[in-house]
């Protein structure tokens, strides 16, 4: 329609509005067990506080993403120019593609882990966690192979044949950025797991470690010594730092889960053993 950027903005607004009305209509038509009553639309301080605490990691992560984007763009322009910015745009578009799968797995894990953790069915929690790890690891490993073997084809999906300057640095850049792709899904699942089990501060700490403690200093320091390569390498370097701390919390959590599962099975065995005969 020739609206340019304005058209893209309107398309986004219309898309979100349609989604909101579609979800709302499901409840208003009485198909849900949960009934919407406007008389219940009241703020309860206890619930609001819990919601804010549980949602704080996601809020802070989105806020940090804006700061990161600004730092990324400044460093890319300074050490690589417009071509580097365009290259990162393609890389982030591809990043969005695989990240949607990981986020989808995480959201699918949420009700299973949250419900069973609250019901003290810790064996199911463990199975759900392992299953999520397996799925995202397989997906990320497959994409890692694609990135390392066919980087040129990824860029050809996003740019025209005339953008030869991007093709000169893009394929190597995307290989460098995603050199540790198989472990990134694990980091996301772990951070979300602690949020889903009522420990938002642990989730927030793991998020801040990668996005702030390791990534931002790497972005500011590495390019001074190795130029534009420092921007590309800052991402996998942050992944390594975050992995070390995530493994610590994960191993500690596994030990706790093993104890809880053993106690759960002992109680179930005792209940069967001392159950009155029919």
Coordinates of C-alpha atoms in Angstrom, one line a residue:
X1 CA 0.0 0.0 0.0
X2 CA 3.0 2.2 0.0
X3 CA 2.8 3.2 3.7
X4 CA 6.5 2.3 4.4
X5 CA 7.4 2.2 8.1
X6 CA 4.0 3.6 9.1
X7 CA 2.4 0.6 7.5
X8 CA 4.7 -1.8 9.4
X9 CA 3.7 0.0 12.6
X10 CA 0.0 -0.3 11.8
X11 CA 0.3 -3.9 10.9
X12 CA 1.9 -4.6 14.3
X13 CA -0.9 -2.8 16.2
X14 CA -3.6 -4.5 14.2
X15 CA -2.0 -7.9 14.7
X16 CA -1.8 -7.5 18.5
X17 CA -5.3 -6.1 18.6
X18 CA -6.8 -9.1 16.7
X19 CA -4.9 -11.5 19.0
X20 CA -6.3 -9.7 22.1
X21 CA -9.9 -9.7 20.8
X22 CA -9.7 -13.4 19.8
X23 CA -8.5 -14.5 23.3
X24 CA -11.0 -12.2 25.0
X25 CA -13.8 -13.6 22.9
X26 CA -13.0 -17.1 24.2
X27 CA -13.8 -16.1 27.7
X28 CA -16.8 -13.8 26.9
X29 CA -18.5 -16.6 25.0
X30 CA -18.5 -18.8 28.2
X31 CA -16.3 -21.5 26.8
X32 CA -13.8 -21.3 29.6
X33 CA -14.0 -22.6 33.1
X34 CA -12.8 -19.2 34.2
X35 CA -15.6 -16.7 34.0
X36 CA -14.8 -13.0 33.5
X37 CA -16.8 -10.7 35.8
X38 CA -16.1 -7.0 35.8
X39 CA -17.0 -6.9 39.5
X40 CA -13.9 -9.0 40.2
X41 CA -11.6 -6.5 38.5
X42 CA -10.1 -5.3 41.7
X43 CA -6.5 -5.0 42.9
X44 CA -5.5 -7.3 45.7
X45 CA -2.2 -6.1 47.2
X46 CA -1.0 -9.6 48.1
X47 CA -1.6 -11.0 44.6
X48 CA -0.2 -7.8 42.9
X49 CA 3.0 -8.1 44.9
X50 CA 3.5 -11.7 44.0
X51 CA 2.7 -11.0 40.3
X52 CA 5.2 -8.2 40.3
X53 CA 7.9 -10.3 41.9
X54 CA 7.4 -13.3 39.6
X55 CA 7.3 -11.1 36.5
X56 CA 10.2 -8.9 37.4
X57 CA 12.8 -11.1 35.6
X58 CA 11.0 -10.8 32.3
X59 CA 10.4 -7.0 32.8
X60 CA 14.1 -6.4 33.6
X61 CA 15.3 -8.6 30.8
X62 CA 13.2 -6.6 28.2
X63 CA 14.5 -3.3 29.7
X64 CA 18.1 -4.6 29.5
X65 CA 17.5 -5.7 25.9
X66 CA 16.9 -2.0 24.9
X67 CA 20.2 -1.0 26.6
X68 CA 22.0 -3.8 24.8
X69 CA 20.6 -2.8 21.5
X70 CA 21.9 0.8 21.9
X71 CA 25.4 -0.4 22.9
X72 CA 25.4 -3.0 20.1
X73 CA 24.5 -0.3 17.5
X74 CA 27.1 2.1 18.8
X75 CA 29.9 -0.4 18.8
X76 CA 28.9 -1.8 15.4
X77 CA 28.9 1.7 13.8
X78 CA 32.2 2.6 15.5
X79 CA 34.1 -0.5 14.5
X80 CA 32.3 -1.8 11.4
X81 CA 30.1 0.9 10.0
X82 CA 26.7 0.5 8.3
X83 CA 27.6 -2.9 6.9
X84 CA 28.2 -4.3 10.4
X85 CA 24.9 -2.9 11.6
X86 CA 23.1 -4.5 8.6
X87 CA 24.9 -7.8 9.3
X88 CA 23.8 -7.8 12.9
X89 CA 20.3 -7.1 11.8
X90 CA 20.3 -10.4 9.7
X91 CA 21.9 -12.3 12.6
X92 CA 19.3 -11.0 15.1
X93 CA 16.5 -11.9 12.6
X94 CA 17.8 -15.5 12.5
X95 CA 18.2 -15.4 16.3
X96 CA 14.6 -14.5 16.7
X97 CA 13.6 -17.5 14.6
X98 CA 15.3 -20.1 16.8
X99 CA 14.6 -18.3 20.0
X100 CA 10.8 -18.5 19.3
X101 CA 11.2 -22.3 19.5
X102 CA 13.0 -22.2 22.8
X103 CA 10.5 -19.7 24.3
X104 CA 7.7 -21.9 23.1
X105 CA 9.3 -24.9 24.8
X106 CA 9.7 -22.9 27.9
X107 CA 6.1 -21.7 28.0
X108 CA 5.0 -25.2 27.4
X109 CA 7.1 -26.4 30.3
X110 CA 5.7 -23.7 32.6
X111 CA 2.2 -25.2 33.5
X112 CA 3.7 -28.7 33.8
X113 CA 6.6 -27.7 36.1
X114 CA 4.6 -25.1 38.1
X115 CA 1.6 -27.4 38.8
X116 CA 3.6 -30.5 39.7
X117 CA 6.1 -28.5 41.8
X118 CA 3.2 -27.1 43.8
X119 CA 1.6 -30.6 44.0
X120 CA 5.0 -32.0 45.2
X121 CA 5.2 -34.4 42.3
X122 CA 8.9 -33.8 41.9
X123 CA 9.6 -36.8 39.6
X124 CA 7.3 -35.2 37.0
X125 CA 9.1 -31.9 37.5
X126 CA 12.4 -33.6 36.7
X127 CA 11.0 -35.4 33.7
X128 CA 9.6 -32.2 32.3
X129 CA 12.9 -30.4 32.8
X130 CA 14.9 -33.2 31.1
X131 CA 12.4 -33.4 28.2
X132 CA 12.7 -29.6 27.7
X133 CA 16.5 -29.8 27.7
X134 CA 16.5 -32.6 25.2
X135 CA 14.1 -30.8 22.8
X136 CA 15.9 -27.5 22.8
X137 CA 19.3 -29.1 22.7
X138 CA 18.4 -31.1 19.6
X139 CA 16.9 -28.1 17.9
X140 CA 19.8 -25.8 18.7
X141 CA 22.3 -28.4 17.6
X142 CA 20.6 -28.9 14.3
X143 CA 20.6 -25.1 13.7
X144 CA 24.2 -24.9 14.8
X145 CA 25.1 -27.4 12.1
X146 CA 23.1 -25.3 9.6
X147 CA 24.9 -22.1 10.6
X148 CA 28.3 -23.6 10.5
X149 CA 27.9 -25.4 7.2
X150 CA 25.5 -23.1 5.2
X151 CA 26.0 -19.5 6.6
X152 CA 25.8 -18.0 3.1
X153 CA 22.3 -19.5 2.5
X154 CA 21.0 -17.9 5.7
X155 CA 22.0 -14.5 4.6
X156 CA 20.5 -15.0 1.1
X157 CA 17.2 -15.5 2.8
X158 CA 17.3 -11.9 4.1
X159 CA 19.3 -9.8 1.6
X160 CA 19.3 -9.3 -2.2
X161 CA 22.1 -10.4 -4.4
X162 CA 23.4 -6.9 -4.7
X163 CA 24.4 -6.6 -1.0
X164 CA 27.9 -8.1 -1.7
X165 CA 29.5 -6.0 1.2
X166 CA 27.3 -7.8 3.7
X167 CA 28.1 -11.2 2.2
X168 CA 31.8 -10.6 2.7
X169 CA 31.6 -10.4 6.5
X170 CA 28.1 -11.9 7.3
X171 CA 28.7 -15.6 6.9
X172 CA 31.8 -15.6 9.2
X173 CA 30.1 -13.2 11.6
X174 CA 27.1 -15.5 12.1
X175 CA 29.4 -18.5 12.6
X176 CA 31.2 -16.6 15.4
X177 CA 28.1 -15.3 17.1
X178 CA 26.5 -18.8 17.2
X179 CA 29.5 -20.9 18.0
X180 CA 27.9 -22.0 21.2
X181 CA 24.4 -22.2 20.0
X182 CA 23.8 -25.8 21.4
X183 CA 24.0 -24.5 25.0
X184 CA 22.0 -21.3 24.7
X185 CA 18.6 -23.1 24.9
X186 CA 19.8 -24.8 28.1
X187 CA 20.6 -21.4 29.6
X188 CA 17.1 -20.1 28.7
X189 CA 15.3 -23.2 30.1
X190 CA 17.2 -23.1 33.3
X191 CA 16.6 -19.4 34.0
X192 CA 12.9 -19.9 33.3
X193 CA 12.7 -23.0 35.4
X194 CA 13.6 -21.1 38.6
X195 CA 11.0 -18.5 37.8
X196 CA 8.3 -21.1 37.3
X197 CA 9.1 -22.8 40.6
X198 CA 8.7 -19.6 42.6
X199 CA 12.3 -18.4 42.7
X200 CA 12.3 -15.3 40.5
X201 CA 15.5 -13.8 42.1
X202 CA 17.6 -16.8 41.0
X203 CA 16.1 -16.5 37.5
X204 CA 16.8 -12.8 37.5
X205 CA 20.4 -13.4 38.7
X206 CA 21.1 -15.8 35.9
X207 CA 19.6 -13.4 33.4
X208 CA 21.6 -10.5 34.7
X209 CA 24.8 -12.5 34.7
X210 CA 24.6 -13.1 31.0
X211 CA 23.0 -9.9 29.8
X212 CA 24.8 -7.4 32.0
X213 CA 27.7 -8.8 34.0
X214 CA 29.4 -10.6 31.0
X215 CA 27.9 -9.3 27.8
X216 CA 28.0 -5.5 28.3
X217 CA 31.6 -5.4 29.5
X218 CA 32.6 -7.7 26.7
X219 CA 30.9 -5.4 24.2
X220 CA 32.7 -2.4 25.6
X221 CA 36.2 -3.9 26.0
X222 CA 36.8 -6.5 23.3
X223 CA 36.3 -4.3 20.2
X224 CA 39.1 -1.9 21.5
X225 CA 41.6 -4.7 21.0
X226 CA 40.2 -6.9 18.1
X227 CA 37.9 -4.5 16.4
X228 CA 34.6 -5.8 15.0
X229 CA 35.5 -9.3 16.0
X230 CA 35.1 -8.2 19.6
X231 CA 31.4 -7.5 19.0
X232 CA 30.9 -11.0 17.5
X233 CA 32.8 -12.8 20.2
X234 CA 31.2 -10.9 23.0
X235 CA 28.0 -13.0 22.7
X236 CA 29.6 -16.5 23.0
X237 CA 31.9 -15.2 25.8
X238 CA 28.9 -14.1 27.7
X239 CA 27.4 -17.5 27.2
X240 CA 30.5 -19.2 28.6
X241 CA 30.4 -17.0 31.7
X242 CA 26.6 -17.6 32.2
X243 CA 27.0 -21.3 31.7
X244 CA 29.4 -21.7 34.6
X245 CA 27.0 -20.1 37.1
X246 CA 23.9 -21.8 35.6
X247 CA 25.6 -25.2 36.0
X248 CA 26.2 -24.4 39.6
X249 CA 22.6 -23.6 40.3
X250 CA 21.4 -26.5 38.1
X251 CA 23.5 -29.1 39.8
X252 CA 22.5 -27.8 43.2
X253 CA 18.8 -28.0 42.2
X254 CA 19.2 -31.6 40.9
X255 CA 20.5 -32.6 44.3
X256 CA 17.5 -31.1 46.0
X257 CA 15.2 -32.7 43.5
X258 CA 16.7 -36.1 44.1
X259 CA 16.2 -35.8 47.9
X260 CA 12.6 -34.6 47.4
X261 CA 11.9 -37.4 44.9
X262 CA 13.3 -40.0 47.4
X263 CA 11.1 -38.6 50.2
X264 CA 8.1 -38.6 47.9
X265 CA 8.6 -42.2 47.0
X266 CA 9.2 -43.2 50.6
X267 CA 5.9 -41.6 51.6
X268 CA 4.1 -43.4 48.7
X269 CA 5.6 -46.7 49.7
X270 CA 4.6 -46.2 53.4
X271 CA 1.1 -45.3 52.4
X272 CA 0.8 -48.5 50.4
X273 CA 2.4 -50.6 53.1
X274 CA 0.1 -49.3 55.9
X275 CA -3.0 -49.0 53.9
X276 CA -5.9 -50.9 55.5
X277 CA -6.8 -54.2 53.8
X278 CA -9.9 -54.2 51.6

